[in-house]
mmCIF file of C-alpha atoms in Angstrom:
data_model
loop_
_atom_site.group_PDB
_atom_site.id
_atom_site.type_symbol
_atom_site.label_atom_id
_atom_site.label_comp_id
_atom_site.label_asym_id
_atom_site.label_seq_id
_atom_site.Cartn_x
_atom_site.Cartn_y
_atom_site.Cartn_z
ATOM 1 C CA UNK A 1 -22.984 29.757 10.537
ATOM 2 C CA UNK A 2 -23.545 32.735 8.287
ATOM 3 C CA UNK A 3 -27.169 33.258 7.465
ATOM 4 C CA UNK A 4 -28.407 33.213 3.866
ATOM 5 C CA UNK A 5 -30.777 35.446 2.029
ATOM 6 C CA UNK A 6 -34.467 34.551 1.884
ATOM 7 C CA UNK A 7 -36.129 32.968 -1.111
ATOM 8 C CA UNK A 8 -39.834 32.855 -1.856
ATOM 9 C CA UNK A 9 -41.869 29.692 -1.578
ATOM 10 C CA UNK A 10 -41.474 26.456 0.310
ATOM 11 C CA UNK A 11 -40.449 22.923 -0.521
ATOM 12 C CA UNK A 12 -42.363 21.108 -3.293
ATOM 13 C CA UNK A 13 -45.268 18.766 -2.701
ATOM 14 C CA UNK A 14 -45.221 16.179 0.034
ATOM 15 C CA UNK A 15 -43.754 13.020 -1.438
ATOM 16 C CA UNK A 16 -41.525 10.094 -0.420
ATOM 17 C CA UNK A 17 -38.129 11.509 0.440
ATOM 18 C CA UNK A 18 -39.434 15.067 0.869
ATOM 19 C CA UNK A 19 -38.821 14.852 4.580
ATOM 20 C CA UNK A 20 -35.649 12.794 4.505
ATOM 21 C CA UNK A 21 -33.829 15.094 6.879
ATOM 22 C CA UNK A 22 -34.353 14.045 10.465
ATOM 23 C CA UNK A 23 -32.671 15.776 13.399
ATOM 24 C CA UNK A 24 -29.680 13.935 14.628
ATOM 25 C CA UNK A 25 -29.720 12.670 18.151
ATOM 26 C CA UNK A 26 -29.456 9.632 20.347
ATOM 27 C CA UNK A 27 -26.408 8.272 22.122
ATOM 28 C CA UNK A 28 -22.934 8.744 20.746
ATOM 29 C CA UNK A 29 -21.509 5.477 19.399
ATOM 30 C CA UNK A 30 -18.915 3.891 21.657
ATOM 31 C CA UNK A 31 -15.342 3.647 20.431
ATOM 32 C CA UNK A 32 -14.563 0.455 22.265
ATOM 33 C CA UNK A 33 -15.731 -2.955 21.181
ATOM 34 C CA UNK A 34 -18.275 -4.080 23.777
ATOM 35 C CA UNK A 35 -17.219 -7.031 25.894
ATOM 36 C CA UNK A 36 -19.000 -10.258 25.141
ATOM 37 C CA UNK A 37 -21.884 -10.903 27.502
ATOM 38 C CA UNK A 38 -21.061 -13.369 30.229
ATOM 39 C CA UNK A 39 -23.318 -16.015 31.646
ATOM 40 C CA UNK A 40 -24.781 -19.362 30.772
ATOM 41 C CA UNK A 41 -25.424 -20.181 27.170
ATOM 42 C CA UNK A 42 -29.067 -20.681 26.240
ATOM 43 C CA UNK A 43 -30.122 -24.303 25.755
ATOM 44 C CA UNK A 44 -27.281 -25.757 27.865
ATOM 45 C CA UNK A 45 -28.445 -27.411 31.085
ATOM 46 C CA UNK A 46 -26.372 -27.524 34.220
ATOM 47 C CA UNK A 47 -25.496 -30.996 35.498
ATOM 48 C CA UNK A 48 -28.254 -32.279 37.783
ATOM 49 C CA UNK A 49 -30.627 -29.478 36.942
ATOM 50 C CA UNK A 50 -34.312 -30.348 37.148
ATOM 51 C CA UNK A 51 -37.255 -28.682 35.441
ATOM 52 C CA UNK A 52 -38.970 -26.032 37.526
ATOM 53 C CA UNK A 53 -42.526 -26.551 38.746
ATOM 54 C CA UNK A 54 -44.973 -26.264 35.851
ATOM 55 C CA UNK A 55 -42.191 -26.605 33.299
ATOM 56 C CA UNK A 56 -42.340 -29.331 30.672
ATOM 57 C CA UNK A 57 -39.647 -31.999 30.747
ATOM 58 C CA UNK A 58 -37.518 -32.494 27.665
ATOM 59 C CA UNK A 59 -39.211 -34.691 25.082
ATOM 60 C CA UNK A 60 -42.753 -33.865 26.172
ATOM 61 C CA UNK A 61 -45.102 -32.123 23.768
ATOM 62 C CA UNK A 62 -45.297 -28.395 24.331
ATOM 63 C CA UNK A 63 -47.358 -25.615 22.802
ATOM 64 C CA UNK A 64 -45.103 -22.722 21.941
ATOM 65 C CA UNK A 65 -46.274 -19.277 22.882
ATOM 66 C CA UNK A 66 -46.929 -16.921 19.963
ATOM 67 C CA UNK A 67 -44.150 -14.350 19.519
ATOM 68 C CA UNK A 68 -44.725 -10.963 21.008
ATOM 69 C CA UNK A 69 -46.057 -8.482 18.436
ATOM 70 C CA UNK A 70 -43.382 -6.309 16.916
ATOM 71 C CA UNK A 71 -43.726 -2.629 17.630
ATOM 72 C CA UNK A 72 -44.534 -0.798 14.433
ATOM 73 C CA UNK A 73 -42.818 2.564 14.112
ATOM 74 C CA UNK A 74 -45.101 5.151 12.510
ATOM 75 C CA UNK A 75 -43.742 8.512 11.514
ATOM 76 C CA UNK A 76 -45.825 11.445 12.609
ATOM 77 C CA UNK A 77 -47.071 13.543 9.732
ATOM 78 C CA UNK A 78 -46.875 16.581 11.980
ATOM 79 C CA UNK A 79 -43.267 15.691 12.834
ATOM 80 C CA UNK A 80 -42.367 15.379 9.158
ATOM 81 C CA UNK A 81 -44.026 18.689 8.370
ATOM 82 C CA UNK A 82 -42.216 20.294 11.319
ATOM 83 C CA UNK A 83 -38.871 19.036 10.025
ATOM 84 C CA UNK A 84 -39.667 20.319 6.524
ATOM 85 C CA UNK A 85 -40.717 23.738 7.811
ATOM 86 C CA UNK A 86 -37.561 24.017 9.909
ATOM 87 C CA UNK A 87 -35.464 23.166 6.854
ATOM 88 C CA UNK A 88 -37.384 25.757 4.832
ATOM 89 C CA UNK A 89 -36.652 28.341 7.522
ATOM 90 C CA UNK A 90 -32.916 27.636 7.427
ATOM 91 C CA UNK A 91 -32.890 27.636 3.616
ATOM 92 C CA UNK A 92 -34.729 30.958 3.529
ATOM 93 C CA UNK A 93 -37.643 29.446 1.622
ATOM 94 C CA UNK A 94 -39.934 30.773 4.339
ATOM 95 C CA UNK A 95 -39.209 34.469 4.010
ATOM 96 C CA UNK A 96 -38.892 36.597 7.175
ATOM 97 C CA UNK A 97 -41.799 39.009 7.488
ATOM 98 C CA UNK A 98 -44.120 37.127 5.141
ATOM 99 C CA UNK A 99 -47.387 35.515 6.254
ATOM 100 C CA UNK A 100 -48.178 31.915 5.319
ATOM 101 C CA UNK A 101 -51.519 30.192 5.811
ATOM 102 C CA UNK A 102 -51.796 26.607 6.962
ATOM 103 C CA UNK A 103 -54.140 25.580 4.083
ATOM 104 C CA UNK A 104 -51.764 27.011 1.456
ATOM 105 C CA UNK A 105 -48.743 25.262 2.975
ATOM 106 C CA UNK A 106 -50.756 22.072 3.369
ATOM 107 C CA UNK A 107 -51.594 22.155 -0.334
ATOM 108 C CA UNK A 108 -47.899 22.481 -1.181
ATOM 109 C CA UNK A 109 -47.000 19.522 1.031
ATOM 110 C CA UNK A 110 -49.978 17.442 -0.063
ATOM 111 C CA UNK A 111 -51.478 17.200 3.430
ATOM 112 C CA UNK A 112 -54.383 18.774 5.253
ATOM 113 C CA UNK A 113 -54.035 22.072 7.054
ATOM 114 C CA UNK A 114 -54.213 20.409 10.483
ATOM 115 C CA UNK A 115 -50.639 18.987 10.736
ATOM 116 C CA UNK A 116 -49.262 22.200 9.222
ATOM 117 C CA UNK A 117 -51.132 24.290 11.767
ATOM 118 C CA UNK A 118 -49.886 22.070 14.621
ATOM 119 C CA UNK A 119 -46.292 22.309 13.368
ATOM 120 C CA UNK A 120 -46.588 26.075 13.005
ATOM 121 C CA UNK A 121 -47.893 26.336 16.559
ATOM 122 C CA UNK A 122 -44.751 24.553 17.704
ATOM 123 C CA UNK A 123 -42.598 26.972 15.716
ATOM 124 C CA UNK A 124 -44.508 29.848 17.309
ATOM 125 C CA UNK A 125 -43.577 28.521 20.760
ATOM 126 C CA UNK A 126 -39.935 28.405 19.634
ATOM 127 C CA UNK A 127 -40.170 31.983 18.358
ATOM 128 C CA UNK A 128 -39.622 31.162 14.687
ATOM 129 C CA UNK A 129 -43.042 32.455 13.618
ATOM 130 C CA UNK A 130 -45.795 34.658 15.002
ATOM 131 C CA UNK A 131 -49.504 33.883 14.936
ATOM 132 C CA UNK A 132 -51.517 36.300 12.792
ATOM 133 C CA UNK A 133 -55.240 35.908 13.672
ATOM 134 C CA UNK A 134 -57.430 34.890 10.725
ATOM 135 C CA UNK A 135 -54.459 34.929 8.357
ATOM 136 C CA UNK A 136 -51.854 32.393 9.388
ATOM 137 C CA UNK A 137 -48.279 32.710 10.601
ATOM 138 C CA UNK A 138 -45.680 35.397 9.986
ATOM 139 C CA UNK A 139 -42.020 34.363 9.865
ATOM 140 C CA UNK A 140 -40.172 36.272 12.579
ATOM 141 C CA UNK A 141 -37.831 39.050 11.507
ATOM 142 C CA UNK A 142 -34.432 38.934 13.176
ATOM 143 C CA UNK A 143 -31.508 41.315 13.056
ATOM 144 C CA UNK A 144 -27.742 40.989 13.569
ATOM 145 C CA UNK A 145 -28.010 42.039 17.220
ATOM 146 C CA UNK A 146 -30.202 39.055 18.117
ATOM 147 C CA UNK A 147 -27.825 36.706 16.323
ATOM 148 C CA UNK A 148 -24.840 38.165 18.187
ATOM 149 C CA UNK A 149 -26.648 37.823 21.519
ATOM 150 C CA UNK A 150 -27.453 34.178 20.822
ATOM 151 C CA UNK A 151 -23.809 33.499 19.938
ATOM 152 C CA UNK A 152 -22.698 35.147 23.184
ATOM 153 C CA UNK A 153 -25.075 33.071 25.317
ATOM 154 C CA UNK A 154 -24.072 29.870 23.530
ATOM 155 C CA UNK A 155 -20.396 30.628 24.150
ATOM 156 C CA UNK A 156 -21.041 31.254 27.849
ATOM 157 C CA UNK A 157 -22.604 27.793 28.103
ATOM 158 C CA UNK A 158 -20.572 25.643 25.741
ATOM 159 C CA UNK A 159 -17.015 26.959 25.987
ATOM 160 C CA UNK A 160 -16.511 26.131 29.707
ATOM 161 C CA UNK A 161 -18.148 22.732 29.228
ATOM 162 C CA UNK A 162 -15.943 21.870 26.260
ATOM 163 C CA UNK A 163 -12.813 22.934 28.141
ATOM 164 C CA UNK A 164 -13.825 20.765 31.090
ATOM 165 C CA UNK A 165 -14.422 17.800 28.786
ATOM 166 C CA UNK A 166 -11.066 18.376 27.097
ATOM 167 C CA UNK A 167 -9.370 17.886 30.478
ATOM 168 C CA UNK A 168 -11.343 14.834 31.607
ATOM 169 C CA UNK A 169 -12.603 12.782 28.652
ATOM 170 C CA UNK A 170 -10.171 10.078 27.450
ATOM 171 C CA UNK A 171 -8.910 10.510 23.907
ATOM 172 C CA UNK A 172 -10.542 7.317 22.596
ATOM 173 C CA UNK A 173 -14.024 8.589 23.485
ATOM 174 C CA UNK A 174 -13.788 11.316 20.868
ATOM 175 C CA UNK A 175 -13.522 8.857 17.975
ATOM 176 C CA UNK A 176 -17.295 8.330 18.031
ATOM 177 C CA UNK A 177 -17.778 11.949 16.999
ATOM 178 C CA UNK A 178 -15.658 11.683 13.858
ATOM 179 C CA UNK A 179 -18.591 10.665 11.572
ATOM 180 C CA UNK A 180 -20.632 13.603 12.877
ATOM 181 C CA UNK A 181 -17.815 16.044 12.106
ATOM 182 C CA UNK A 182 -17.399 14.537 8.649
ATOM 183 C CA UNK A 183 -21.153 14.883 8.032
ATOM 184 C CA UNK A 184 -20.847 18.650 8.454
ATOM 185 C CA UNK A 185 -18.060 18.707 5.871
ATOM 186 C CA UNK A 186 -20.159 16.662 3.433
ATOM 187 C CA UNK A 187 -23.151 18.999 3.762
ATOM 188 C CA UNK A 188 -20.954 22.084 3.481
ATOM 189 C CA UNK A 189 -19.229 20.760 0.361
ATOM 190 C CA UNK A 190 -22.515 20.738 -1.565
ATOM 191 C CA UNK A 191 -23.788 23.964 -0.022
ATOM 192 C CA UNK A 192 -26.808 22.301 1.610
ATOM 193 C CA UNK A 193 -27.641 24.765 4.385
ATOM 194 C CA UNK A 194 -30.458 22.721 5.923
ATOM 195 C CA UNK A 195 -28.395 19.533 6.052
ATOM 196 C CA UNK A 196 -25.447 21.481 7.434
ATOM 197 C CA UNK A 197 -27.625 23.022 10.155
ATOM 198 C CA UNK A 198 -28.796 19.593 11.304
ATOM 199 C CA UNK A 199 -25.343 17.984 11.218
ATOM 200 C CA UNK A 200 -23.857 21.027 12.969
ATOM 201 C CA UNK A 201 -26.341 20.695 15.842
ATOM 202 C CA UNK A 202 -25.794 16.936 15.984
ATOM 203 C CA UNK A 203 -22.047 17.421 16.436
ATOM 204 C CA UNK A 204 -22.383 20.030 19.189
ATOM 205 C CA UNK A 205 -25.071 17.965 20.906
ATOM 206 C CA UNK A 206 -22.864 14.871 20.915
ATOM 207 C CA UNK A 207 -19.987 16.823 22.466
ATOM 208 C CA UNK A 208 -22.193 18.243 25.218
ATOM 209 C CA UNK A 209 -23.772 14.842 25.898
ATOM 210 C CA UNK A 210 -20.409 13.717 27.248
ATOM 211 C CA UNK A 211 -21.028 16.052 30.178
ATOM 212 C CA UNK A 212 -23.944 13.873 31.290
ATOM 213 C CA UNK A 213 -26.111 16.974 31.848
ATOM 214 C CA UNK A 214 -29.294 16.451 29.836
ATOM 215 C CA UNK A 215 -30.769 19.831 30.781
ATOM 216 C CA UNK A 216 -27.668 21.611 29.541
ATOM 217 C CA UNK A 217 -27.842 19.694 26.263
ATOM 218 C CA UNK A 218 -31.507 20.625 25.761
ATOM 219 C CA UNK A 219 -30.966 24.327 26.477
ATOM 220 C CA UNK A 220 -27.859 24.555 24.285
ATOM 221 C CA UNK A 221 -29.575 22.740 21.408
ATOM 222 C CA UNK A 222 -32.538 25.124 21.494
ATOM 223 C CA UNK A 223 -30.228 28.164 21.444
ATOM 224 C CA UNK A 224 -28.298 26.593 18.579
ATOM 225 C CA UNK A 225 -31.477 26.041 16.548
ATOM 226 C CA UNK A 226 -32.581 29.644 17.069
ATOM 227 C CA UNK A 227 -29.191 30.912 15.903
ATOM 228 C CA UNK A 228 -29.657 29.125 12.569
ATOM 229 C CA UNK A 229 -32.776 31.022 11.485
ATOM 230 C CA UNK A 230 -32.111 33.540 8.706
ATOM 231 C CA UNK A 231 -31.875 37.281 9.205
ATOM 232 C CA UNK A 232 -34.458 39.601 7.726
ATOM 233 C CA UNK A 233 -31.773 40.741 5.293
ATOM 234 C CA UNK A 234 -28.329 39.388 4.757
ATOM 235 C CA UNK A 235 -25.940 37.962 2.194
ATOM 236 C CA UNK A 236 -26.438 34.490 0.824
ATOM 237 C CA UNK A 237 -24.461 31.817 2.618
ATOM 238 C CA UNK A 238 -21.330 30.958 0.684
ATOM 239 C CA UNK A 239 -20.126 27.388 0.430
ATOM 240 C CA UNK A 240 -16.700 28.573 1.566
ATOM 241 C CA UNK A 241 -18.195 29.875 4.815
ATOM 242 C CA UNK A 242 -19.874 26.535 5.522
ATOM 243 C CA UNK A 243 -16.645 24.665 4.767
ATOM 244 C CA UNK A 244 -14.709 26.954 7.099
ATOM 245 C CA UNK A 245 -17.138 26.238 9.939
ATOM 246 C CA UNK A 246 -17.100 22.498 9.200
ATOM 247 C CA UNK A 247 -13.299 22.384 9.176
ATOM 248 C CA UNK A 248 -13.316 23.805 12.710
ATOM 249 C CA UNK A 249 -15.235 20.717 13.861
ATOM 250 C CA UNK A 250 -12.627 18.299 12.528
ATOM 251 C CA UNK A 251 -9.752 20.452 13.822
ATOM 252 C CA UNK A 252 -11.410 20.564 17.243
ATOM 253 C CA UNK A 253 -11.659 16.771 17.321
ATOM 254 C CA UNK A 254 -7.975 16.442 16.438
ATOM 255 C CA UNK A 255 -7.069 18.788 19.308
ATOM 256 C CA UNK A 256 -9.330 16.925 21.729
ATOM 257 C CA UNK A 257 -7.853 13.558 20.793
ATOM 258 C CA UNK A 258 -4.330 14.894 21.370
ATOM 259 C CA UNK A 259 -5.558 16.754 24.477
ATOM 260 C CA UNK A 260 -3.968 19.983 23.277
ATOM 261 C CA UNK A 261 -5.868 22.320 25.595
ATOM 262 C CA UNK A 262 -4.417 25.521 24.165
ATOM 263 C CA UNK A 263 -5.599 24.648 20.659
ATOM 264 C CA UNK A 264 -8.991 23.469 21.954
ATOM 265 C CA UNK A 265 -9.567 26.780 23.712
ATOM 266 C CA UNK A 266 -8.524 28.807 20.673
ATOM 267 C CA UNK A 267 -10.738 26.789 18.336
ATOM 268 C CA UNK A 268 -13.920 26.869 20.417
ATOM 269 C CA UNK A 269 -13.622 30.615 21.023
ATOM 270 C CA UNK A 270 -12.993 31.257 17.335
ATOM 271 C CA UNK A 271 -15.936 29.022 16.434
ATOM 272 C CA UNK A 272 -18.362 31.044 18.529
ATOM 273 C CA UNK A 273 -16.812 34.353 17.545
ATOM 274 C CA UNK A 274 -17.699 33.513 13.938
ATOM 275 C CA UNK A 275 -21.192 32.246 14.785
ATOM 276 C CA UNK A 276 -22.677 35.748 14.728
ATOM 277 C CA UNK A 277 -21.352 36.783 11.339
#
């Protein structure tokens, strides 16, 4: 994906919906309708069956056990801030070379400096920012050479895997990836770089998950994320460029479904050749 130019500032104050983008992930939906579970139906006794020891006979008074407490899902503030900062990086709202303090960013998001600082520490581990003692965090400056190197490493990993999957995965298994490919087109159509970056990674991750190699998926996803950070200077991302990349996803799925290996190979190599532009 072509990198855009940087813009000053970050996303507006922390509010409901401000962190609506969540990284895609999880298992790819199955194409086949699951078979109905087999076994005895609940509440139907077998002929001659007797209650087990300690079990109440039918008709006797019983005290029902209270239902197990439902697990409450709580979203991590740090996780939401991390997602927002990553989106701001892709959008160019966090400008390469500039220093941002945790208290200032916290004020923009409407949270304390602590979750911002924790999220920034995570980004520092990933190489997106650098710690500046007593000042905050500087957004890393990247040049075209680094982007080209990342594209080369990604191609070395993903191209052979995709070709192997093209030869072995049945055509019907690819249908579960169609919504992910269409999500990249939707994001590209409106020029939403952050949404496109997330849907782009989700599609590639789902393809690689078919290999069954979780370590490969993790390494490839990290390289993919790093390749989406903006360059220190570069042209703004055009909607046409995003649409061109997104169309390669849908074309790749069509070739995989038809098991046209020649087209698959041409598409994946072209896709990575354009990733460093």
